[in-house]
Coordinates of C-alpha atoms in Angstrom, one line a residue:
M1 CA -17.0 -7.3 9.7
R2 CA -18.8 -4.3 11.9
L3 CA -16.8 -1.2 11.9
S4 CA -17.0 2.2 14.1
V5 CA -18.5 5.3 12.3
P6 CA -15.6 7.4 11.8
P7 CA -16.0 10.5 14.2
K8 CA -15.1 13.2 11.2
C9 CA -13.7 13.6 8.0
H10 CA -12.1 16.2 6.1
Y11 CA -12.1 17.8 2.1
F12 CA -9.4 19.2 0.3
G13 CA -11.1 19.6 -2.8
K14 CA -12.7 16.6 -3.7
L15 CA -10.2 14.7 -1.7
R16 CA -12.1 13.1 1.2
I17 CA -9.9 12.1 4.1
M18 CA -11.7 10.1 6.9
D19 CA -10.7 9.6 10.5
V20 CA -10.2 6.0 11.9
N21 CA -13.0 3.5 11.7
R22 CA -12.2 0.9 14.3
V23 CA -13.0 -2.7 13.9
V24 CA -15.8 -3.8 16.3
E25 CA -16.1 -7.2 15.6
L26 CA -14.4 -9.4 12.7
D27 CA -17.6 -11.2 11.8
A28 CA -20.6 -9.3 11.8
G29 CA -22.8 -12.2 10.2
H30 CA -24.4 -13.3 7.3
Y31 CA -28.0 -11.4 7.7
G32 CA -29.1 -8.3 9.3
Q33 CA -28.6 -4.6 8.7
T34 CA -25.9 -4.0 6.2
T35 CA -25.1 -0.4 7.1
Q36 CA -25.9 1.6 10.2
D37 CA -28.9 0.4 12.1
P38 CA -30.9 3.1 13.8
E39 CA -30.7 1.6 16.9
Y40 CA -27.1 1.1 16.8
P41 CA -25.8 4.4 15.1
Q42 CA -22.4 4.3 16.0
T43 CA -21.6 1.3 14.1
Q44 CA -22.2 -0.1 10.7
A45 CA -21.8 -3.6 9.4
V46 CA -20.7 -5.3 6.1
L47 CA -22.1 -8.7 5.9
S48 CA -20.3 -11.8 5.0
Q49 CA -21.6 -12.0 1.3
Q50 CA -20.8 -8.3 0.6
L51 CA -16.9 -9.1 1.9
Q52 CA -16.9 -12.1 -0.6
D53 CA -18.3 -10.2 -3.6
I54 CA -15.6 -7.6 -3.3
L55 CA -12.6 -10.1 -2.2
R56 CA -13.7 -12.2 -5.6
D57 CA -12.9 -8.8 -7.4
M58 CA -9.6 -8.4 -5.7
A59 CA -5.8 -8.9 -6.3
I60 CA -3.5 -9.1 -3.7
V61 CA 0.0 -7.9 -4.3
V62 CA 2.8 -9.4 -2.1
P63 CA 6.3 -7.6 -2.6
C64 CA 8.9 -9.6 -1.4
K65 CA 12.7 -9.6 -0.6
N66 CA 14.5 -12.3 0.8
E67 CA 11.8 -13.4 3.1
P68 CA 12.1 -17.1 4.4
A69 CA 10.1 -19.1 2.7
D70 CA 7.7 -20.3 5.6
I71 CA 6.9 -16.8 6.4
L72 CA 5.8 -15.9 2.9
E73 CA 4.0 -19.1 3.2
G74 CA 2.3 -18.0 6.3
V75 CA 1.4 -14.8 4.5
L76 CA -0.1 -16.5 1.3
S77 CA -2.5 -18.4 3.9
G78 CA -3.5 -15.5 5.3
I79 CA -5.0 -13.9 1.9
P80 CA -8.7 -14.8 1.3
H81 CA -8.9 -17.8 -1.0
D82 CA -10.9 -15.9 -3.6
C83 CA -8.3 -13.0 -4.0
L84 CA -5.7 -13.6 -6.8
A85 CA -2.2 -13.2 -5.1
I86 CA 0.6 -11.9 -7.0
L87 CA 4.3 -12.3 -5.6
V88 CA 6.6 -9.9 -7.1
S89 CA 9.9 -10.9 -6.0
N90 CA 13.4 -8.7 -5.8
S91 CA 15.2 -11.7 -3.9
D92 CA 18.3 -13.3 -4.6
Q93 CA 17.8 -15.8 -7.9
A94 CA 18.2 -19.0 -5.7
Q95 CA 15.7 -17.5 -3.1
Y96 CA 13.2 -16.7 -5.9
E97 CA 13.5 -20.3 -6.9
Q98 CA 12.5 -21.2 -3.6
E99 CA 9.7 -18.9 -3.3
L100 CA 8.5 -19.9 -6.6
Q101 CA 8.2 -23.6 -5.1
T102 CA 6.6 -22.4 -2.0
L103 CA 3.8 -20.7 -4.2
A104 CA 3.5 -23.7 -6.6
E105 CA 3.1 -26.0 -3.4
F106 CA 0.6 -23.5 -1.5
C107 CA -1.4 -23.0 -5.0
H108 CA -1.7 -26.7 -5.7
S109 CA -2.7 -27.8 -1.9
A110 CA -5.2 -24.8 -1.8
A111 CA -6.6 -25.1 -5.0
R112 CA -6.1 -21.6 -6.1
S113 CA -4.3 -19.1 -8.4
A114 CA -1.1 -16.8 -8.3
L115 CA 0.9 -15.0 -10.5
A116 CA 4.8 -14.5 -9.8
I117 CA 7.4 -12.2 -11.6
H118 CA 11.0 -11.0 -10.4
Q119 CA 11.7 -7.5 -10.3
K120 CA 14.7 -7.7 -11.8
D121 CA 13.4 -9.6 -15.0
V122 CA 15.1 -8.0 -18.5
G123 CA 11.9 -8.9 -20.2
A124 CA 10.1 -7.1 -17.8
A125 CA 12.3 -4.1 -18.5
T126 CA 12.0 -4.3 -21.9
A127 CA 8.4 -4.0 -21.8
F128 CA 7.9 -1.1 -19.7
A129 CA 10.4 0.9 -21.7
A130 CA 8.3 -0.1 -24.8
A131 CA 5.3 0.9 -23.2
G132 CA 6.4 4.6 -22.4
M133 CA 8.3 4.3 -19.0
P134 CA 11.2 6.8 -18.5
D135 CA 14.3 5.8 -18.4
V136 CA 14.7 6.6 -14.9
F137 CA 12.4 3.5 -14.1
L138 CA 15.3 1.1 -15.4
T139 CA 19.1 0.5 -15.0
V140 CA 21.3 -2.0 -16.2
D141 CA 22.6 -5.2 -14.2
D142 CA 26.0 -6.7 -14.1
N143 CA 25.7 -7.8 -17.8
G144 CA 24.6 -4.5 -19.3
C145 CA 21.3 -5.7 -19.6
P146 CA 17.9 -3.4 -18.9
T147 CA 16.5 -4.0 -15.7
I148 CA 14.0 -2.2 -13.4
R149 CA 15.6 -0.5 -10.3
N150 CA 15.4 -1.8 -6.8
G151 CA 12.9 -0.5 -4.6
K152 CA 9.7 -1.3 -2.9
G153 CA 7.6 1.4 -5.0
E154 CA 8.9 0.1 -8.1
G155 CA 7.9 -3.5 -7.2
M156 CA 4.6 -2.1 -6.6
L157 CA 4.2 -0.5 -9.6
I158 CA 4.9 -3.7 -11.2
G159 CA 2.2 -5.2 -9.5
I160 CA -0.4 -2.6 -10.3
A161 CA 0.6 -3.1 -14.0
L162 CA 0.5 -7.1 -14.2
A163 CA -3.1 -6.8 -12.1
A164 CA -4.3 -4.4 -14.7
V165 CA -2.7 -6.2 -18.0
M166 CA -3.4 -9.5 -16.9
V167 CA -6.3 -9.9 -15.0
P168 CA -8.4 -6.7 -16.2
E169 CA -11.3 -8.3 -14.5
R170 CA -10.2 -7.8 -11.1
R171 CA -11.5 -4.4 -10.0
Y172 CA -9.4 -4.1 -6.7
I173 CA -5.9 -4.5 -5.8
G174 CA -4.6 -4.6 -2.5
F175 CA -0.9 -4.9 -0.9
V176 CA 0.2 -6.7 2.1
D177 CA 3.9 -6.9 3.1
A178 CA 6.0 -10.2 2.9
D179 CA 7.3 -9.9 6.3
N180 CA 4.3 -10.4 8.6
L181 CA 4.9 -13.0 10.8
V182 CA 0.8 -13.4 11.7
P183 CA -1.4 -15.0 9.0
G184 CA -4.7 -14.0 10.9
A185 CA -3.3 -10.2 10.9
V186 CA -3.1 -11.0 7.0
H187 CA -6.3 -12.0 6.6
E188 CA -8.0 -9.2 8.8
Y189 CA -6.3 -6.8 6.6
C190 CA -7.7 -8.1 3.2
T191 CA -11.0 -8.4 4.7
S192 CA -10.8 -4.8 6.1
F193 CA -10.1 -3.9 2.7
A194 CA -13.4 -5.5 1.3
A195 CA -15.4 -3.9 4.0
G196 CA -13.9 -0.1 3.5
L197 CA -14.4 -0.6 -0.1
A198 CA -18.1 -1.7 0.6
L199 CA -19.0 1.2 2.9
S200 CA -17.5 3.8 0.6
A201 CA -19.4 2.3 -2.6
A202 CA -22.4 2.6 0.0
D203 CA -21.9 5.9 1.4
Q204 CA -21.0 7.7 -2.1
G205 CA -23.8 5.6 -4.1
G206 CA -20.7 4.9 -6.0
G207 CA -18.9 6.4 -8.8
Q208 CA -15.7 7.4 -6.9
D209 CA -12.2 6.4 -6.6
T210 CA -11.2 4.8 -3.0
M211 CA -8.3 4.1 -1.2
V212 CA -8.4 2.0 1.9
R213 CA -5.4 2.0 4.5
I214 CA -4.6 -0.3 7.5
S215 CA -3.7 1.6 10.8
W216 CA -2.8 -1.5 13.1
P217 CA -3.5 -1.3 17.1
S218 CA 0.3 -1.9 17.8
K219 CA 3.5 -2.9 16.7
P220 CA 4.9 -5.0 19.5
K221 CA 8.7 -5.1 20.1
V222 CA 10.8 -7.4 22.4
R223 CA 12.6 -5.1 25.4
A224 CA 14.4 -6.8 28.2
G225 CA 12.5 -10.1 27.4
Q226 CA 9.2 -8.3 27.7
V227 CA 6.8 -8.0 24.5
V228 CA 5.9 -4.4 24.6
F229 CA 2.8 -3.2 22.5
D230 CA 4.3 0.2 20.8
R231 CA 1.1 2.0 19.3
Q232 CA 3.1 3.4 16.5
G233 CA 6.3 2.2 14.7
R234 CA 9.3 4.4 14.9
S235 CA 9.0 5.3 11.1
S236 CA 5.2 6.0 11.3
H237 CA 5.5 8.4 14.3
V238 CA 7.6 10.8 12.2
V239 CA 5.8 10.5 8.5
N240 CA 2.4 10.5 10.3
G241 CA 3.3 13.9 12.4
W242 CA 4.8 15.4 9.5
L243 CA 1.9 14.4 7.2
N244 CA -0.7 16.1 9.5
R245 CA 1.1 19.5 9.8
L246 CA 1.2 19.7 6.1
L247 CA -2.9 19.3 6.2
A248 CA -3.0 21.5 8.9
D249 CA -1.2 24.0 7.0
I250 CA -3.2 23.5 3.9
S251 CA -6.6 23.8 5.8
G252 CA -5.6 26.7 7.9
L253 CA -6.7 24.8 11.2
P254 CA -4.5 24.5 14.1
A255 CA -2.1 21.4 13.8
A256 CA -3.6 20.1 17.4
D257 CA -7.3 19.9 15.4
L258 CA -6.3 17.8 12.5
N259 CA -4.5 14.8 13.7
I260 CA -6.0 12.6 11.4
V261 CA -3.4 10.7 9.4
T262 CA -2.1 7.5 11.2
T263 CA -1.4 5.6 7.9
G264 CA 1.5 7.4 6.2
N265 CA 3.7 4.3 6.0
A266 CA 0.6 1.7 5.6
G267 CA 2.1 -1.3 3.6
E268 CA -1.2 -2.9 3.8
H269 CA -3.6 -0.9 1.8
A270 CA -6.2 -1.4 -1.3
M271 CA -7.6 0.7 -3.8
S272 CA -9.8 0.5 -6.8
V273 CA -7.7 -0.5 -10.1
S274 CA -9.1 2.8 -11.5
L275 CA -7.3 4.7 -9.0
G276 CA -4.2 2.6 -8.9
L277 CA -4.1 3.5 -12.9
K278 CA -4.2 7.3 -12.2
L279 CA -1.9 7.7 -9.3
R280 CA 2.1 8.5 -9.7
L281 CA 4.1 6.5 -7.7
A282 CA 7.4 7.2 -5.5
G283 CA 10.4 4.7 -5.7
G284 CA 11.6 3.1 -2.8
Y285 CA 9.8 3.3 0.8
A286 CA 8.5 6.5 -0.2
V287 CA 5.5 5.1 -2.2
E288 CA 3.0 4.8 0.9
P289 CA 3.2 8.4 2.2
F290 CA 3.6 10.0 -1.6
H291 CA -0.1 8.4 -1.8
Y292 CA -1.3 11.1 0.2
L293 CA 1.1 13.9 -1.6
D294 CA 0.2 12.9 -5.1
L295 CA -3.8 13.2 -4.4
L296 CA -3.0 16.4 -2.6
E297 CA -1.3 17.6 -5.6
Q298 CA -4.0 16.7 -7.9
Q299 CA -6.7 18.6 -6.1
L300 CA -5.0 21.3 -5.5
G301 CA -3.6 22.0 -9.0
S302 CA -5.7 23.1 -12.0
G303 CA -7.9 21.1 -14.4
H304 CA -10.5 18.4 -13.6
V305 CA -10.0 16.0 -10.9
D306 CA -12.1 13.1 -9.8
R307 CA -13.6 12.5 -6.1
V308 CA -11.4 10.4 -4.3
S309 CA -11.9 8.9 -0.5
I310 CA -9.3 7.9 1.8
M311 CA -10.6 5.6 4.5
Q312 CA -8.3 4.2 7.6
I313 CA -9.5 1.1 9.2
G314 CA -8.1 0.5 12.5
T315 CA -7.6 -3.2 12.9
R316 CA -7.6 -5.7 15.8
N317 CA -4.2 -7.7 15.0
P318 CA -1.1 -6.3 16.6
H319 CA 1.5 -6.0 13.4
F320 CA 4.5 -8.3 14.1
H321 CA 7.2 -8.5 11.6
R322 CA 11.2 -8.9 11.5
D323 CA 13.0 -5.8 13.2
K324 CA 15.2 -4.6 10.3
G325 CA 17.4 -2.1 12.6
D326 CA 17.1 1.9 13.5
E327 CA 19.2 2.9 10.1
H328 CA 16.3 1.0 7.9
V329 CA 13.8 2.8 9.9
R330 CA 15.4 6.2 9.6
G331 CA 15.9 5.5 6.0
M332 CA 12.2 4.9 5.6
W333 CA 11.2 8.1 6.9
A334 CA 13.8 10.0 5.3
Q335 CA 12.7 9.2 1.9
A336 CA 9.1 10.1 2.9
L337 CA 10.5 13.5 4.1
S338 CA 12.5 14.0 1.0
V339 CA 9.5 13.8 -1.4
M340 CA 7.3 15.9 1.1
Y341 CA 9.9 18.6 1.0
H342 CA 9.9 18.6 -2.6
S343 CA 6.3 18.1 -3.4
S344 CA 4.2 21.4 -4.7
A345 CA 1.7 20.9 -2.1
T346 CA 4.2 21.8 0.9
P347 CA 4.3 25.2 2.1
T348 CA 7.5 27.4 1.8
K349 CA 8.0 27.4 5.8
L350 CA 6.9 24.0 6.3
R351 CA 9.8 23.1 3.9
G352 CA 12.0 24.9 6.1
D353 CA 11.0 23.2 9.0
I354 CA 11.5 19.6 7.1
L355 CA 14.6 20.5 6.4
A356 CA 15.9 21.8 9.8
F357 CA 14.5 18.5 11.3
M358 CA 16.4 16.6 9.1
V359 CA 19.8 18.4 9.8
E360 CA 19.0 18.0 13.6
Q361 CA 18.6 14.4 12.6
G362 CA 21.6 13.8 11.1
R363 CA 20.0 12.8 7.8
L364 CA 21.2 16.0 6.0
G365 CA 24.5 18.4 6.7
Q366 CA 24.2 22.2 7.1
G367 CA 23.4 23.9 3.7
Q368 CA 22.3 20.2 1.9
E369 CA 18.6 19.9 0.5
P370 CA 16.9 16.4 0.7
P371 CA 17.8 14.5 -2.8
Q372 CA 15.0 14.6 -5.4
H373 CA 13.2 11.1 -5.1
R374 CA 12.0 9.4 -8.2
I375 CA 8.6 9.8 -9.1
Y376 CA 6.9 7.7 -12.0
P377 CA 4.1 8.3 -14.0
S378 CA 0.8 6.9 -13.9
I379 CA 0.6 3.4 -14.7
G380 CA -2.5 4.2 -17.1
S381 CA -0.2 6.7 -19.2
L382 CA 1.3 3.6 -20.4
D383 CA 1.0 1.7 -23.6
L384 CA -0.9 -1.1 -21.6
A385 CA -1.8 -3.1 -24.5
R386 CA 1.9 -3.3 -25.6
L387 CA 3.1 -3.8 -22.1
D388 CA 0.7 -7.1 -22.0
L389 CA 2.2 -8.3 -25.3
I390 CA 5.8 -8.2 -24.4
L391 CA 5.5 -9.2 -20.9
R392 CA 3.7 -12.5 -22.2
E393 CA 6.2 -12.9 -25.0
Q394 CA 9.7 -12.0 -22.9
A395 CA 9.4 -11.9 -19.3
T396 CA 11.0 -15.2 -18.4
S397 CA 10.5 -15.2 -14.4
L398 CA 6.8 -14.7 -15.1
Q399 CA 4.9 -17.6 -13.8
R400 CA 1.5 -18.6 -13.5
F401 CA -0.2 -21.0 -11.0
G402 CA -3.8 -22.3 -11.0
P403 CA -6.6 -22.8 -13.4
K404 CA -7.7 -19.1 -12.8
A405 CA -4.5 -17.0 -13.2
D406 CA -5.1 -16.5 -16.8

């Protein structure tokens, strides 16, 4: 894969946020220059073997809720063969059984490995509680049994924990949404994860935590019988704008000079597992934008912090997925703005502007504040050995497929 060299990057303490690296070509070949060629300084290549080396070290988490089996099978088919797929489902029980069948048949035909778990597994809830996760992570089901709360962030937290304790040899973890309609886009996202991680390691000489976030070129919609290739999703437009205003306020630069974030809502992203264990996670759809907020809070707070690099990669494939309606979109950006409003990184004036915007958009009434969103401690702060033991003993929905799942 060949990518452009980002025109600029910005530092916030030891946090580096890079401008978008564009995918120049999907395949840069097996041989040749592995980084920047002096003859072509505007691009940088990651060769096939470098990509494969990282993909073999990567687990891909697929959070899923009631997606059709054929769509899920297409997503699985786009995940590179050497990655370990981890399905975290919050589907109805009958649908989960169908997902397991789809996953089993796919792994058998493709000769590959996978893990799967259901988000409402009572044994999983017991394991997280025993490992030290606060009660706010848990609720009770209709039978009065402990269970993990609904929410995408909660499912992603389970996926990171599962990768950390059950496949500790995997050094990277990525996330791909289960509603993606184009398997080729899924494959490009995963390959881009590997390219970004390779370039970041080469640039910094290793020794840092890295996150790679995907910025797709368009999110097509059908209007009046025509496919319209919108540049940004409706929620992304709102969330990216406010994140960029926050960065401008922190840096003191004019907002027009700091339009750097294009991936506030990036469901497709990857990171080193070491970073995944350090991050706090927000519940629900606030999980992706809260990555930026948590890293900013760490950098702006006191005490030792590690170097972290956020790389944004502009892919070639458009992002086709099911349209879930205007209210779903409004709920997504409202959750993102709620965590931004309550973040210690957000200046007072910007907090007031966020509040005014949410009132204007009808998400809040006059005199109301955004609700406090659930923020969970880092997975690395849990008793991972105890989590592993109880998951293996009591999580009845946990399934392993293929010879390499253990």
